[in-house]
CSV table of C-alpha atoms in Angstrom, one decimal:
chain,number,residue,atom,x,y,z
D,8,MET,CA,-41.0,-4.9,-7.6
D,9,PHE,CA,-41.6,-6.3,-4.2
D,10,LYS,CA,-39.2,-8.5,-2.5
D,11,VAL,CA,-39.2,-10.7,0.6
D,12,THR,CA,-35.7,-11.8,2.1
D,13,THR,CA,-35.1,-14.1,5.0
D,14,SER,CA,-31.5,-14.4,6.4
D,15,LEU,CA,-29.7,-16.9,8.6
D,16,ALA,CA,-26.2,-15.8,9.8
D,17,CYS,CA,-23.8,-18.3,11.8
D,18,ALA,CA,-20.5,-17.2,13.2
D,19,PHE,CA,-18.3,-18.8,15.7
D,20,LEU,CA,-14.4,-18.7,16.7
D,21,LEU,CA,-12.2,-21.2,18.1
D,22,ALA,CA,-9.4,-19.8,20.2
D,23,LEU,CA,-6.3,-21.4,21.5
D,24,VAL,CA,-4.7,-19.0,23.8
D,25,SER,CA,-1.5,-19.7,25.7
D,26,ASN,CA,-2.5,-17.9,28.9
D,27,ALA,CA,-1.8,-19.5,32.3
D,28,ALA,CA,-4.3,-17.1,34.1
D,29,ALA,CA,-7.2,-18.2,31.8
D,30,ALA,CA,-6.5,-21.8,32.3
D,31,GLN,CA,-6.4,-21.4,36.0
D,32,GLU,CA,-9.6,-19.8,35.9
D,33,ALA,CA,-11.1,-22.4,33.7
D,34,THR,CA,-10.1,-25.4,36.0
D,35,ALA,CA,-10.2,-23.6,39.3
D,36,GLN,CA,-6.9,-25.2,40.0
D,37,PRO,CA,-3.6,-23.4,41.1
D,38,ALA,CA,-1.1,-23.4,38.5
D,39,ALA,CA,2.6,-23.7,39.1
D,40,PRO,CA,4.7,-20.5,37.9
D,41,GLU,CA,6.8,-22.7,35.6
D,42,ALA,CA,3.8,-24.7,34.3
D,43,THR,CA,2.8,-24.4,30.6
D,44,GLN,CA,-0.9,-24.3,30.1
D,45,SER,CA,-3.1,-23.5,27.2
D,46,HIS,CA,-6.9,-22.5,27.2
D,47,VAL,CA,-9.2,-23.5,24.4
D,48,GLU,CA,-12.6,-21.8,23.9
D,49,LEU,CA,-15.3,-22.0,21.5
D,50,ARG,CA,-17.2,-18.8,21.2
D,51,TYR,CA,-19.7,-16.8,19.4
D,52,SER,CA,-17.8,-14.1,17.4
D,53,PRO,CA,-19.6,-12.2,14.6
D,54,TRP,CA,-16.1,-10.3,13.7
D,55,PRO,CA,-12.4,-11.7,13.4
D,56,ASP,CA,-11.1,-9.3,16.1
D,57,VAL,CA,-7.5,-9.2,17.3
D,58,LEU,CA,-6.5,-11.5,20.1
D,59,PRO,CA,-5.7,-10.5,23.4
D,60,ARG,CA,-2.3,-10.4,24.6
D,61,PRO,CA,-0.9,-13.6,25.9
D,62,THR,CA,0.3,-13.5,29.5
D,63,HIS,CA,2.1,-16.8,30.0
D,64,PRO,CA,5.9,-16.2,29.8
D,65,GLY,CA,6.7,-19.7,28.6
D,66,ILE,CA,4.5,-19.5,25.3
D,67,PRO,CA,3.4,-16.2,24.5
D,68,PHE,CA,1.3,-17.0,21.6
D,69,GLY,CA,-2.4,-17.2,20.8
D,70,VAL,CA,-4.1,-18.7,17.7
D,71,SER,CA,-7.8,-18.7,16.5
D,72,VAL,CA,-9.9,-19.9,13.5
D,73,GLY,CA,-13.4,-18.8,12.7
D,74,THR,CA,-16.1,-18.7,10.2
D,75,GLN,CA,-19.0,-16.5,9.0
D,76,LEU,CA,-21.9,-17.9,6.8
D,77,TYR,CA,-24.7,-15.9,5.7
D,78,ALA,CA,-27.6,-17.7,3.9
D,79,GLN,CA,-30.6,-16.0,2.2
D,80,TYR,CA,-33.8,-17.0,0.7
D,81,SER,CA,-35.6,-14.4,-1.2
D,82,LEU,CA,-38.9,-14.1,-2.9
D,83,PHE,CA,-39.4,-11.7,-5.8
D,84,PHE,CA,-42.6,-10.1,-7.2
D,85,PRO,CA,-41.6,-8.2,-10.4
D,86,ALA,CA,-44.3,-5.7,-11.6
D,87,GLY,CA,-45.9,-7.4,-14.6
D,88,ALA,CA,-44.1,-10.6,-14.5
D,89,ASP,CA,-44.4,-13.9,-12.6
D,90,TRP,CA,-42.9,-14.3,-9.2
D,91,THR,CA,-39.6,-16.2,-8.6
D,92,HIS,CA,-37.3,-17.1,-5.7
D,93,ALA,CA,-33.7,-18.0,-5.2
D,94,PHE,CA,-31.4,-19.2,-2.3
D,95,ALA,CA,-28.1,-17.0,-2.0
D,96,LEU,CA,-24.7,-17.0,0.3
D,97,PRO,CA,-23.9,-13.6,0.5
D,98,ARG,CA,-21.2,-14.0,2.9
D,99,ALA,CA,-19.0,-17.0,3.1
D,100,TRP,CA,-15.6,-16.4,5.5
D,101,VAL,CA,-12.9,-18.6,6.9
D,102,PHE,CA,-10.2,-16.9,8.9
D,103,SER,CA,-7.4,-17.4,11.0
D,104,SER,CA,-5.6,-14.9,13.5
D,105,PHE,CA,-2.5,-15.1,15.3
D,106,ARG,CA,-0.6,-13.3,18.1
D,107,VAL,CA,3.1,-13.8,19.3
D,108,ASP,CA,3.8,-11.4,22.2
D,109,ASP,CA,2.9,-8.0,20.3
D,110,VAL,CA,3.1,-9.0,16.9
D,111,ILE,CA,-0.4,-10.0,15.2
D,112,GLY,CA,-1.6,-11.1,12.0
D,113,ARG,CA,-4.8,-12.5,10.1
D,114,VAL,CA,-5.4,-14.3,7.0
D,115,LEU,CA,-9.3,-14.2,5.9
D,116,ILE,CA,-10.6,-16.2,2.7
D,117,GLU,CA,-14.1,-15.5,1.3
D,118,GLY,CA,-16.3,-17.1,-1.5
D,119,THR,CA,-17.5,-14.7,-3.9
D,120,ARG,CA,-19.0,-14.9,-7.5
D,121,ALA,CA,-17.5,-13.8,-10.4
D,122,THR,CA,-19.2,-11.1,-12.5
D,123,GLY,CA,-19.4,-11.4,-16.2
D,124,ASP,CA,-18.4,-14.1,-18.5
D,125,GLY,CA,-14.8,-15.0,-17.9
D,126,ALA,CA,-14.3,-12.6,-14.8
D,127,LEU,CA,-11.1,-13.6,-12.9
D,128,GLY,CA,-10.4,-16.0,-15.6
D,129,VAL,CA,-13.4,-18.4,-14.7
D,130,ALA,CA,-15.9,-18.8,-17.4
D,131,GLN,CA,-19.6,-17.7,-16.5
D,132,ASP,CA,-20.8,-16.7,-13.1
D,133,SER,CA,-18.8,-19.1,-11.0
D,134,LEU,CA,-18.5,-19.3,-7.2
D,135,LEU,CA,-15.0,-18.4,-6.4
D,136,ILE,CA,-12.5,-18.4,-3.5
D,137,ARG,CA,-10.2,-15.3,-2.7
D,138,VAL,CA,-8.2,-13.7,-0.1
D,139,ARG,CA,-9.7,-10.7,1.5
D,140,GLU,CA,-7.1,-10.1,4.2
D,141,ALA,CA,-3.6,-11.1,4.5
D,142,TRP,CA,-1.6,-8.9,6.8
D,143,VAL,CA,0.8,-8.6,9.7
D,144,GLY,CA,0.9,-5.8,12.5
D,145,TYR,CA,2.1,-4.9,15.9
D,146,ARG,CA,0.4,-3.6,19.1
D,147,LEU,CA,2.1,-1.2,21.5
D,148,LEU,CA,0.8,-1.0,25.0
D,149,GLU,CA,-2.7,-2.3,23.7
D,150,LEU,CA,-3.2,1.2,22.5
D,151,LEU,CA,-1.4,1.9,19.3
D,152,GLU,CA,-1.7,-0.8,16.4
D,153,ALA,CA,0.3,-0.9,13.0
D,154,ARG,CA,-0.8,-3.1,10.1
D,155,VAL,CA,0.9,-3.7,6.7
D,156,GLY,CA,-0.5,-6.1,3.7
D,157,MET,CA,-3.9,-6.6,2.4
D,158,ILE,CA,-5.6,-4.8,5.5
D,159,PRO,CA,-9.2,-3.8,6.3
D,160,THR,CA,-9.9,-0.4,5.4
D,161,LEU,CA,-11.0,1.9,8.4
D,162,ASN,CA,-14.5,3.3,7.4
D,163,ALA,CA,-16.1,0.6,5.6
D,164,PRO,CA,-15.8,-1.9,8.3
D,165,THR,CA,-16.6,0.5,11.3
D,166,LEU,CA,-19.7,1.6,9.7
D,167,THR,CA,-20.7,-2.1,9.0
D,168,ARG,CA,-20.1,-2.9,12.6
D,169,LEU,CA,-22.1,0.4,13.8
D,170,VAL,CA,-25.0,-0.7,11.8
D,171,GLY,CA,-24.8,-4.3,12.9
D,172,MET,CA,-27.2,-5.6,9.9
D,173,ARG,CA,-24.8,-7.1,7.4
D,174,ALA,CA,-26.6,-10.6,7.6
D,175,LEU,CA,-29.5,-8.7,5.6
D,176,THR,CA,-27.7,-6.7,3.5
D,177,ARG,CA,-24.4,-4.2,3.0
D,178,ILE,CA,-24.6,-0.6,4.0
D,179,GLY,CA,-25.6,1.9,1.6
D,180,LEU,CA,-22.2,3.2,0.9
D,181,ARG,CA,-21.1,-0.4,0.3
D,182,GLU,CA,-24.0,-1.0,-2.3
D,183,LEU,CA,-23.0,2.1,-4.2
D,184,ASP,CA,-19.3,1.0,-4.3
D,185,LEU,CA,-18.2,4.1,-2.5
D,186,LEU,CA,-16.1,2.3,0.1
D,187,ALA,CA,-13.9,-0.7,-0.1
D,188,PRO,CA,-13.5,-3.2,2.9
D,189,ALA,CA,-10.0,-4.0,2.3
D,190,ASP,CA,-7.0,-2.6,0.2
D,191,LEU,CA,-3.3,-3.2,-0.2
D,192,GLY,CA,-1.3,-0.7,2.2
D,193,ALA,CA,-0.6,0.2,5.8
D,194,SER,CA,-2.6,1.6,8.7
D,195,LEU,CA,-1.9,3.1,12.0
D,196,THR,CA,-4.8,3.2,14.7
D,197,PHE,CA,-4.9,4.3,18.3
D,198,ASP,CA,-7.5,3.2,21.0
D,199,PHE,CA,-8.6,5.9,23.7
D,200,PRO,CA,-8.3,4.5,27.1
D,201,GLU,CA,-11.5,4.1,29.2
D,202,GLY,CA,-13.5,3.1,25.9
D,203,PHE,CA,-13.8,6.5,24.2
D,204,GLY,CA,-13.1,5.3,20.9
D,205,ARG,CA,-10.5,5.2,18.5
D,206,VAL,CA,-8.8,7.0,15.5
D,207,GLY,CA,-6.6,6.0,12.5
D,208,ALA,CA,-5.0,6.7,9.4
D,209,ALA,CA,-4.3,4.5,6.4
D,210,TYR,CA,-2.3,4.6,3.1
D,211,LEU,CA,-3.8,2.5,0.5
D,212,ASN,CA,-3.6,1.7,-3.4
D,213,GLY,CA,-7.2,2.8,-3.6
D,214,GLU,CA,-8.7,0.4,-6.0
D,215,GLY,CA,-9.9,-2.0,-3.2
D,216,TYR,CA,-8.8,-5.7,-2.6
D,217,ALA,CA,-10.9,-6.8,-5.7
D,218,GLY,CA,-9.0,-4.7,-8.1
D,219,ARG,CA,-5.2,-4.0,-9.0
D,220,GLU,CA,-3.7,-0.7,-8.7
D,221,LEU,CA,-4.3,1.3,-12.1
D,222,ASN,CA,-2.4,4.7,-11.4
D,223,ARG,CA,0.5,6.2,-9.5
D,224,GLY,CA,-1.7,8.0,-6.8
D,225,LYS,CA,-2.5,6.5,-3.4
D,226,ASN,CA,-5.4,6.9,-1.0
D,227,LEU,CA,-5.2,8.5,2.4
D,228,GLU,CA,-8.0,7.4,4.5
D,229,LEU,CA,-8.8,9.0,8.0
D,230,MET,CA,-11.2,8.0,10.6
D,231,ALA,CA,-12.5,8.6,14.0
D,232,GLU,CA,-15.1,6.4,16.2
D,233,LEU,CA,-16.0,8.2,19.2
D,234,HIS,CA,-17.9,7.3,22.2
D,235,PRO,CA,-18.6,10.8,23.6
D,236,LEU,CA,-20.4,9.7,26.7
D,237,ALA,CA,-18.3,6.7,27.6
D,238,PHE,CA,-18.1,7.8,31.2
D,239,ILE,CA,-21.7,7.1,31.5
D,240,ARG,CA,-22.3,3.2,31.4
D,241,GLU,CA,-25.8,3.5,30.1
D,242,ALA,CA,-24.7,5.8,27.2
D,243,GLN,CA,-21.7,3.8,25.8
D,244,PRO,CA,-23.5,2.6,22.9
D,245,LEU,CA,-23.8,6.0,21.6
D,246,THR,CA,-21.3,6.1,18.8
D,247,LEU,CA,-20.2,9.0,16.3
D,248,VAL,CA,-18.2,8.1,13.3
D,249,LEU,CA,-16.1,10.7,11.1
D,250,GLY,CA,-14.1,9.7,8.2
D,251,TYR,CA,-12.5,11.1,5.1
D,252,THR,CA,-10.5,9.6,2.2
D,253,ASN,CA,-8.4,11.4,-0.2
D,254,GLY,CA,-7.4,9.8,-3.5
D,255,SER,CA,-8.1,8.7,-6.9
D,256,LEU,CA,-9.7,5.8,-8.9
D,257,GLY,CA,-8.9,4.0,-12.2
D,258,ALA,CA,-6.4,4.5,-15.0
D,259,GLY,CA,-7.4,8.2,-15.4
D,260,ALA,CA,-6.8,8.8,-11.6
D,261,THR,CA,-10.4,10.3,-11.3
D,262,ARG,CA,-10.7,12.1,-8.2
D,263,SER,CA,-12.4,10.1,-5.6
D,264,ASP,CA,-12.6,12.1,-2.2
D,265,ARG,CA,-15.2,11.2,0.3
D,266,ALA,CA,-16.3,12.9,3.5
D,267,ILE,CA,-18.0,10.3,5.7
D,268,GLY,CA,-20.2,10.5,8.9
D,269,GLY,CA,-22.4,8.3,10.9
D,270,LEU,CA,-24.2,8.6,14.2
D,271,ALA,CA,-25.8,5.4,15.9
D,272,TRP,CA,-26.9,3.7,19.1
D,273,SER,CA,-25.0,0.3,18.5
D,274,GLU,CA,-25.2,-2.4,21.0
D,275,PRO,CA,-25.6,-6.4,20.4
D,276,THR,CA,-29.4,-6.2,21.1
D,277,LEU,CA,-30.2,-3.1,19.3
D,278,SER,CA,-28.7,-1.0,16.6
D,279,VAL,CA,-30.2,2.2,15.1
D,280,GLY,CA,-28.5,5.0,13.2
D,281,VAL,CA,-27.7,7.0,10.1
D,282,SER,CA,-24.7,7.5,7.9
D,283,GLY,CA,-23.8,9.2,4.7
D,284,ALA,CA,-21.1,10.7,2.6
D,285,TYR,CA,-20.2,13.8,0.7
D,286,LEU,CA,-18.8,12.9,-2.8
D,287,LEU,CA,-16.0,15.0,-4.6
D,288,GLY,CA,-15.0,13.9,-7.9
D,289,ILE,CA,-17.4,10.8,-8.3
D,290,GLN,CA,-20.8,11.3,-10.2
């Protein structure tokens, strides 16, 4: 079968930051020390990142609202059959993040399709709205971050960002359902200074955000995103990702360990790389 696909991606973030320094810079006017100011900005944001720490002592908070929409039009030329075409909406996100001093959080709602007749209690193959993320966390010294709730996992989002081609298709490990992008649990990450990367660990249900927990086992996920040449400005996009998941899947607690690796040159204008996984217990 031959397939031609055209994609259109749209993403933006509206941020309200209580930050006297930002407001002063935007207006080019001096601000009194006791004044309460806020800075509102509308900017392109392909990912719902954590807000920067507010610096105004009077109102130490920040709020953002954003969206991501990916629209697709595909032409199909099946072997031995007539051609066909279809519109699709592979991603429809609405999200809101907040930050109060060092306390952070996010809620992310997505549009998706039910699979199979009567899935999720809805007849036929309907478009549904469901929660993908709902978590709170804490950042310490802008280096150490803890999250709890329906959190993004560590390896799947990291590899997706690394490739930077989500508007066209999911990464191969997601297409094979070997990685879940979110799950119920807790995570802890540490950002290396000077942009050398980050490491993290998460303790999760293991069934992903789209399924309920089916056994008493839990998944331990480890991740390292490294920029080994961060001290050279021109080589900062070189990225190495290493990950490992130890856990189980399904009512039978089937072993589902994965060793994950990726190497890429990743920047906004050019991304190229390779990723793969070694599976234990999954056929």
